[in-house]
PDB file of C-alpha atoms in Angstrom:
ATOM      1  CA  MET J   1      21.916 -63.002   1.651  1.00 76.00           C
ATOM      2  CA  PRO J   2      22.003 -60.294  -0.886  1.00 82.00           C
ATOM      3  CA  PHE J   3      24.592 -57.327  -0.960  1.00 86.00           C
ATOM      4  CA  LEU J   4      25.042 -54.282  -2.897  1.00 84.00           C
ATOM      5  CA  LEU J   5      28.351 -53.468  -3.476  1.00 89.00           C
ATOM      6  CA  ARG J   6      29.795 -50.218  -5.106  1.00 89.00           C
ATOM      7  CA  VAL J   7      33.122 -50.405  -6.969  1.00 94.00           C
ATOM      8  CA  GLU J   8      35.388 -47.769  -8.424  1.00 94.00           C
ATOM      9  CA  LEU J   9      37.350 -49.624 -11.224  1.00 95.00           C
ATOM     10  CA  PRO J  10      39.325 -48.668 -14.441  1.00 95.00           C
ATOM     11  CA  ASP J  11      36.872 -48.110 -17.469  1.00 92.00           C
ATOM     12  CA  VAL J  12      38.750 -50.663 -19.880  1.00 90.00           C
ATOM     13  CA  PRO J  13      37.846 -53.650 -21.549  1.00 86.00           C
ATOM     14  CA  GLY J  14      38.132 -56.794 -19.265  1.00 87.00           C
ATOM     15  CA  SER J  15      37.710 -54.904 -15.731  1.00 90.00           C
ATOM     16  CA  LEU J  16      34.419 -56.215 -15.304  1.00 89.00           C
ATOM     17  CA  GLY J  17      35.350 -59.831 -16.244  1.00 90.00           C
ATOM     18  CA  ARG J  18      38.162 -59.702 -13.765  1.00 92.00           C
ATOM     19  CA  LEU J  19      36.093 -58.249 -11.200  1.00 94.00           C
ATOM     20  CA  ALA J  20      33.389 -60.730 -11.644  1.00 93.00           C
ATOM     21  CA  SER J  21      35.848 -63.699 -11.255  1.00 92.00           C
ATOM     22  CA  ALA J  22      37.299 -62.277  -8.136  1.00 95.00           C
ATOM     23  CA  ILE J  23      33.923 -62.107  -6.681  1.00 95.00           C
ATOM     24  CA  GLY J  24      33.184 -65.455  -7.653  1.00 93.00           C
ATOM     25  CA  GLU J  25      36.242 -67.071  -6.125  1.00 94.00           C
ATOM     26  CA  ALA J  26      35.543 -65.282  -2.896  1.00 95.00           C
ATOM     27  CA  GLY J  27      32.005 -66.848  -2.607  1.00 94.00           C
ATOM     28  CA  GLY J  28      29.746 -64.067  -4.201  1.00 94.00           C
ATOM     29  CA  ASP J  29      27.375 -64.845  -7.238  1.00 91.00           C
ATOM     30  CA  ILE J  30      26.666 -61.768  -9.286  1.00 89.00           C
ATOM     31  CA  GLU J  31      22.691 -60.969  -9.899  1.00 83.00           C
ATOM     32  CA  ALA J  32      23.141 -57.652 -11.610  1.00 82.00           C
ATOM     33  CA  ILE J  33      25.511 -54.769 -12.553  1.00 83.00           C
ATOM     34  CA  GLU J  34      24.350 -51.330 -13.073  1.00 80.00           C
ATOM     35  CA  ILE J  35      26.898 -48.545 -14.437  1.00 82.00           C
ATOM     36  CA  VAL J  36      26.510 -45.608 -11.967  1.00 81.00           C
ATOM     37  CA  GLU J  37      28.890 -43.096 -13.130  1.00 85.00           C
ATOM     38  CA  LYS J  38      31.704 -42.937 -15.748  1.00 86.00           C
ATOM     39  CA  ASN J  39      34.813 -40.551 -15.534  1.00 85.00           C
ATOM     40  CA  LYS J  40      36.368 -40.236 -18.615  1.00 82.00           C
ATOM     41  CA  ALA J  41      38.864 -37.698 -17.695  1.00 86.00           C
ATOM     42  CA  GLU J  42      40.487 -40.292 -15.411  1.00 89.00           C
ATOM     43  CA  GLY J  43      39.492 -43.539 -16.906  1.00 92.00           C
ATOM     44  CA  LEU J  44      37.151 -44.789 -14.139  1.00 93.00           C
ATOM     45  CA  ALA J  45      33.943 -46.071 -13.807  1.00 92.00           C
ATOM     46  CA  VAL J  46      31.676 -46.515 -10.780  1.00 90.00           C
ATOM     47  CA  ASP J  47      29.538 -49.692 -10.773  1.00 88.00           C
ATOM     48  CA  ASP J  48      26.878 -51.154  -8.425  1.00 85.00           C
ATOM     49  CA  VAL J  49      27.237 -54.813  -8.071  1.00 89.00           C
ATOM     50  CA  LEU J  50      24.133 -56.918  -6.776  1.00 85.00           C
ATOM     51  CA  LEU J  51      25.371 -60.041  -5.527  1.00 89.00           C
ATOM     52  CA  GLU J  52      24.560 -63.196  -3.280  1.00 89.00           C
ATOM     53  CA  THR J  53      26.728 -64.798  -1.066  1.00 91.00           C
ATOM     54  CA  SER J  54      27.439 -68.369  -0.389  1.00 87.00           C
ATOM     55  CA  PRO J  55      26.687 -69.757   3.075  1.00 89.00           C
ATOM     56  CA  GLY J  56      29.549 -69.196   5.186  1.00 90.00           C
ATOM     57  CA  THR J  57      31.117 -66.497   3.114  1.00 92.00           C
ATOM     58  CA  MET J  58      31.647 -62.975   4.793  1.00 92.00           C
ATOM     59  CA  PRO J  59      31.493 -59.685   2.754  1.00 91.00           C
ATOM     60  CA  ASP J  60      35.225 -58.654   4.179  1.00 94.00           C
ATOM     61  CA  SER J  61      36.289 -61.680   1.915  1.00 95.00           C
ATOM     62  CA  ILE J  62      34.650 -60.224  -1.279  1.00 96.00           C
ATOM     63  CA  VAL J  63      35.861 -56.571  -0.297  1.00 96.00           C
ATOM     64  CA  SER J  64      39.461 -58.018   0.098  1.00 96.00           C
ATOM     65  CA  ALA J  65      39.215 -59.889  -3.129  1.00 96.00           C
ATOM     66  CA  CYS J  66      37.968 -56.880  -5.262  1.00 96.00           C
ATOM     67  CA  ASN J  67      40.681 -54.204  -3.671  1.00 96.00           C
ATOM     68  CA  GLU J  68      43.408 -56.866  -4.855  1.00 96.00           C
ATOM     69  CA  LEU J  69      42.741 -55.970  -8.397  1.00 96.00           C
ATOM     70  CA  ASP J  70      44.744 -53.399  -9.651  1.00 95.00           C
ATOM     71  CA  GLY J  71      42.872 -50.086 -10.087  1.00 95.00           C
ATOM     72  CA  VAL J  72      39.671 -51.460  -8.220  1.00 96.00           C
ATOM     73  CA  GLN J  73      38.269 -49.926  -4.976  1.00 95.00           C
ATOM     74  CA  VAL J  74      35.675 -50.908  -3.150  1.00 94.00           C
ATOM     75  CA  VAL J  75      33.567 -47.766  -2.187  1.00 89.00           C
ATOM     76  CA  TRP J  76      30.821 -49.459   0.084  1.00 84.00           C
ATOM     77  CA  ILE J  77      28.898 -52.690   0.899  1.00 87.00           C
ATOM     78  CA  SER J  78      25.724 -53.424   2.613  1.00 80.00           C
ATOM     79  CA  ARG J  79      23.149 -55.891   2.765  1.00 77.00           C
ATOM     80  CA  TYR J  80      20.520 -55.394   0.008  1.00 69.00           C
ATOM     81  CA  ALA J  81      17.040 -55.903   1.792  1.00 57.00           C
ATOM     82  CA  ALA J  82      15.301 -55.281  -1.801  1.00 51.00           C
ATOM     83  CA  GLY J  83      15.587 -58.881  -2.396  1.00 42.00           C
ATOM     84  CA  GLY J  84      17.539 -58.387  -5.702  1.00 39.00           C
ATOM     85  CA  ASN J  85      15.087 -56.240  -7.694  1.00 43.00           C
ATOM     86  CA  LEU J  86      16.963 -53.326  -9.166  1.00 45.00           C
ATOM     87  CA  PHE J  87      14.404 -50.424  -9.791  1.00 46.00           C
ATOM     88  CA  LEU J  88      15.917 -48.391 -12.598  1.00 55.00           C
ATOM     89  CA  ASP J  89      14.861 -44.884 -13.701  1.00 65.00           C
ATOM     90  CA  LEU J  90      12.688 -46.164 -16.834  1.00 62.00           C
ATOM     91  CA  GLU J  91      10.577 -48.120 -14.382  1.00 76.00           C
ATOM     92  CA  ALA J  92      10.051 -45.261 -11.975  1.00 80.00           C
ATOM     93  CA  VAL J  93       9.247 -43.167 -15.026  1.00 75.00           C
ATOM     94  CA  GLU J  94       6.662 -45.580 -16.116  1.00 79.00           C
ATOM     95  CA  ASP J  95       5.141 -45.760 -12.511  1.00 82.00           C
ATOM     96  CA  LEU J  96       4.911 -41.950 -12.549  1.00 84.00           C
ATOM     97  CA  THR J  97       3.232 -41.740 -15.816  1.00 82.00           C
ATOM     98  CA  GLU J  98       0.876 -44.593 -14.816  1.00 86.00           C
ATOM     99  CA  ASN J  99      -0.070 -42.619 -11.635  1.00 82.00           C
ATOM    100  CA  ALA J 100      -0.116 -39.138 -13.134  1.00 85.00           C
ATOM    101  CA  HIS J 101      -2.948 -38.063 -10.380  1.00 89.00           C
ATOM    102  CA  GLU J 102      -0.642 -38.685  -7.730  1.00 93.00           C
ATOM    103  CA  ALA J 103       2.818 -38.436  -9.327  1.00 92.00           C
ATOM    104  CA  LEU J 104       4.272 -36.387  -6.373  1.00 95.00           C
ATOM    105  CA  ASP J 105       3.568 -39.103  -3.863  1.00 95.00           C
ATOM    106  CA  ARG J 106       4.610 -42.148  -6.045  1.00 94.00           C
ATOM    107  CA  LEU J 107       7.815 -39.897  -6.773  1.00 95.00           C
ATOM    108  CA  VAL J 108       8.590 -40.382  -3.011  1.00 96.00           C
ATOM    109  CA  ASP J 109       7.611 -44.133  -2.826  1.00 95.00           C
ATOM    110  CA  VAL J 110       9.990 -44.873  -5.809  1.00 93.00           C
ATOM    111  CA  LEU J 111      12.880 -42.913  -4.696  1.00 94.00           C
ATOM    112  CA  PRO J 112      14.351 -45.299  -2.222  1.00 93.00           C
ATOM    113  CA  LEU J 113      14.471 -48.274  -4.472  1.00 87.00           C
ATOM    114  CA  THR J 114      15.573 -46.168  -7.331  1.00 88.00           C
ATOM    115  CA  PHE J 115      18.367 -44.726  -5.573  1.00 89.00           C
ATOM    116  CA  ARG J 116      19.299 -47.539  -3.358  1.00 87.00           C
ATOM    117  CA  ALA J 117      18.340 -45.181  -0.379  1.00 92.00           C
ATOM    118  CA  ASP J 118      16.678 -45.946   3.118  1.00 94.00           C
ATOM    119  CA  TRP J 119      13.986 -43.558   2.810  1.00 95.00           C
ATOM    120  CA  ALA J 120      12.414 -40.360   1.396  1.00 97.00           C
ATOM    121  CA  ILE J 121      10.439 -37.617   2.185  1.00 97.00           C
ATOM    122  CA  ARG J 122       8.594 -34.482   0.430  1.00 97.00           C
ATOM    123  CA  VAL J 123       8.376 -31.457   2.547  1.00 96.00           C
ATOM    124  CA  HIS J 124       6.199 -28.416   2.022  1.00 96.00           C
ATOM    125  CA  ARG J 125       7.253 -24.743   3.181  1.00 96.00           C
ATOM    126  CA  VAL J 126       4.362 -24.339   5.134  1.00 96.00           C
ATOM    127  CA  LYS J 127       2.587 -27.559   5.836  1.00 95.00           C
ATOM    128  CA  GLY J 128       5.744 -29.490   6.601  1.00 94.00           C
ATOM    129  CA  ILE J 129       5.884 -33.188   5.591  1.00 95.00           C
ATOM    130  CA  ALA J 130       3.524 -34.537   3.105  1.00 96.00           C
ATOM    131  CA  ARG J 131       4.843 -37.592   2.254  1.00 96.00           C
ATOM    132  CA  SER J 132       7.448 -39.948   3.652  1.00 96.00           C
ATOM    133  CA  THR J 133       8.439 -43.757   3.245  1.00 97.00           C
ATOM    134  CA  ASP J 134       8.890 -46.107   6.101  1.00 94.00           C
ATOM    135  CA  GLY J 135      12.228 -44.806   8.396  1.00 91.00           C
ATOM    136  CA  ALA J 136      12.028 -41.571   7.356  1.00 92.00           C
ATOM    137  CA  PRO J 137      12.749 -38.712   9.903  1.00 88.00           C
ATOM    138  CA  GLU J 138       9.687 -37.323  11.797  1.00 85.00           C
ATOM    139  CA  ASN J 139      11.127 -33.922  11.575  1.00 84.00           C
ATOM    140  CA  VAL J 140      12.691 -32.642   8.471  1.00 86.00           C
ATOM    141  CA  PRO J 141      12.587 -28.770   7.902  1.00 89.00           C
ATOM    142  CA  PHE J 142      11.928 -27.055   4.503  1.00 94.00           C
ATOM    143  CA  ILE J 143      15.264 -26.106   2.967  1.00 93.00           C
ATOM    144  CA  GLU J 144      16.046 -23.701   0.016  1.00 95.00           C
ATOM    145  CA  LEU J 145      17.189 -25.511  -2.937  1.00 95.00           C
ATOM    146  CA  ASP J 146      17.824 -24.152  -6.268  1.00 92.00           C
ATOM    147  CA  ARG J 147      19.339 -27.458  -7.673  1.00 93.00           C
ATOM    148  CA  PRO J 148      19.794 -30.888  -6.722  1.00 95.00           C
ATOM    149  CA  GLU J 149      22.422 -31.191  -3.992  1.00 96.00           C
ATOM    150  CA  ARG J 150      23.963 -33.108  -0.945  1.00 95.00           C
ATOM    151  CA  ILE J 151      22.405 -31.990   2.182  1.00 93.00           C
ATOM    152  CA  GLU J 152      24.637 -31.511   5.357  1.00 86.00           C
ATOM    153  CA  VAL J 153      22.220 -32.251   8.476  1.00 78.00           C
ATOM    154  CA  GLU J 154      23.508 -31.239  11.677  1.00 76.00           C
ATOM    155  CA  GLY J 155      24.319 -34.345  14.131  1.00 73.00           C
ATOM    156  CA  GLU J 156      24.010 -36.671  10.914  1.00 74.00           C
ATOM    157  CA  ASP J 157      27.975 -37.293  10.300  1.00 74.00           C
ATOM    158  CA  GLU J 158      27.326 -40.803   9.430  1.00 79.00           C
ATOM    159  CA  ASN J 159      24.287 -40.392   7.283  1.00 85.00           C
ATOM    160  CA  MET J 160      24.065 -39.114   3.702  1.00 92.00           C
ATOM    161  CA  PHE J 161      21.389 -36.617   2.362  1.00 95.00           C
ATOM    162  CA  ALA J 162      20.377 -35.141  -0.953  1.00 97.00           C
ATOM    163  CA  GLY J 163      17.471 -33.176  -2.096  1.00 97.00           C
ATOM    164  CA  ALA J 164      15.847 -31.717  -5.146  1.00 97.00           C
ATOM    165  CA  ARG J 165      13.419 -28.988  -5.467  1.00 96.00           C
ATOM    166  CA  ILE J 166       9.654 -29.615  -6.614  1.00 95.00           C
ATOM    167  CA  ASP J 167       8.793 -26.092  -6.753  1.00 92.00           C
ATOM    168  CA  GLY J 168       8.961 -23.015  -4.844  1.00 91.00           C
ATOM    169  CA  ASN J 169       7.244 -24.621  -1.897  1.00 95.00           C
ATOM    170  CA  GLU J 170       8.307 -28.087  -1.762  1.00 97.00           C
ATOM    171  CA  ILE J 171      11.142 -30.363  -1.871  1.00 97.00           C
ATOM    172  CA  VAL J 172      12.047 -33.925  -1.886  1.00 98.00           C
ATOM    173  CA  ILE J 173      14.784 -35.505   0.094  1.00 97.00           C
ATOM    174  CA  ILE J 174      16.394 -38.819   0.148  1.00 97.00           C
ATOM    175  CA  GLY J 175      18.790 -40.370   2.781  1.00 95.00           C
ATOM    176  CA  ARG J 176      21.293 -43.267   3.060  1.00 93.00           C
ATOM    177  CA  ARG J 177      22.219 -44.753   6.694  1.00 89.00           C
ATOM    178  CA  GLY J 178      26.133 -44.958   6.570  1.00 86.00           C
ATOM    179  CA  GLY J 179      26.738 -44.061   2.907  1.00 82.00           C
ATOM    180  CA  PRO J 180      27.922 -44.120   0.237  1.00 85.00           C
ATOM    181  CA  ASP J 181      27.774 -40.316  -0.535  1.00 88.00           C
ATOM    182  CA  PHE J 182      25.455 -39.400  -3.412  1.00 92.00           C
ATOM    183  CA  LEU J 183      27.384 -38.976  -6.703  1.00 88.00           C
ATOM    184  CA  ASP J 184      26.806 -35.957  -8.970  1.00 87.00           C
ATOM    185  CA  SER J 185      25.190 -38.208 -11.789  1.00 82.00           C
ATOM    186  CA  GLU J 186      22.848 -39.344  -8.935  1.00 88.00           C
ATOM    187  CA  LEU J 187      22.019 -35.762  -7.927  1.00 90.00           C
ATOM    188  CA  ALA J 188      21.273 -35.225 -11.905  1.00 85.00           C
ATOM    189  CA  ARG J 189      19.053 -38.132 -12.043  1.00 87.00           C
ATOM    190  CA  LEU J 190      17.361 -37.095  -8.794  1.00 92.00           C
ATOM    191  CA  GLY J 191      16.457 -33.573 -10.125  1.00 90.00           C
ATOM    192  CA  HIS J 192      15.341 -35.107 -13.391  1.00 83.00           C
ATOM    193  CA  LEU J 193      12.931 -37.461 -11.658  1.00 89.00           C
ATOM    194  CA  ALA J 194      11.522 -34.557  -9.237  1.00 91.00           C
ATOM    195  CA  SER J 195      11.215 -32.340 -12.355  1.00 88.00           C
ATOM    196  CA  LEU J 196       9.330 -35.015 -14.482  1.00 85.00           C
ATOM    197  CA  ALA J 197       6.925 -35.594 -11.503  1.00 90.00           C
ATOM    198  CA  THR J 198       6.203 -32.052 -11.342  1.00 90.00           C
ATOM    199  CA  SER J 199       5.356 -31.993 -14.793  1.00 86.00           C
ATOM    200  CA  ILE J 200       3.206 -35.127 -14.818  1.00 85.00           C
ATOM    201  CA  ALA J 201       1.258 -33.808 -11.850  1.00 87.00           C
ATOM    202  CA  ARG J 202       0.417 -30.595 -13.277  1.00 83.00           C
ATOM    203  CA  SER J 203      -0.324 -32.024 -16.695  1.00 69.00           C
TER     204      SER J 203
END
């Protein structure tokens, strides 16, 4: 069964090797690793690790094995239903470019995989929901956004939301059920892709 593990670890040579060994000994098989964020000031990195587990292996055992390493902290682990295909920003850009006439719709479609979120939605100031993916809330209001940011939703303490401005009348929002929080680097990427999709759609 595929799992996605987000882990904070020292940004020094050998850290990934020790992490991979610990995961392997606990019954996990790493499929892919992606660097999500680097904090040079603190000497830390945040990585997403896509892994398969051996039959009978519990995710808790992998979390414990990782947390026993010096300086390593598991931020979040969850089943990963995308079948192990990491959809990177470059692939998202390629998709938007190839479908320029519907770039804003394609933006919504690719965001959940790009950010490993559960859903995405585009909301118009007057018309309401313009595009959404499966699992998106049915009633999402338009929110004034000047920049990409985390969004607080009343009554949604366990779910994480982030949004970005498309133009003065439209925004895009992505959501994760149960976390993890959206990092500053992810907010920047979201804003970049939203801006790019807007430019492509208008070209």
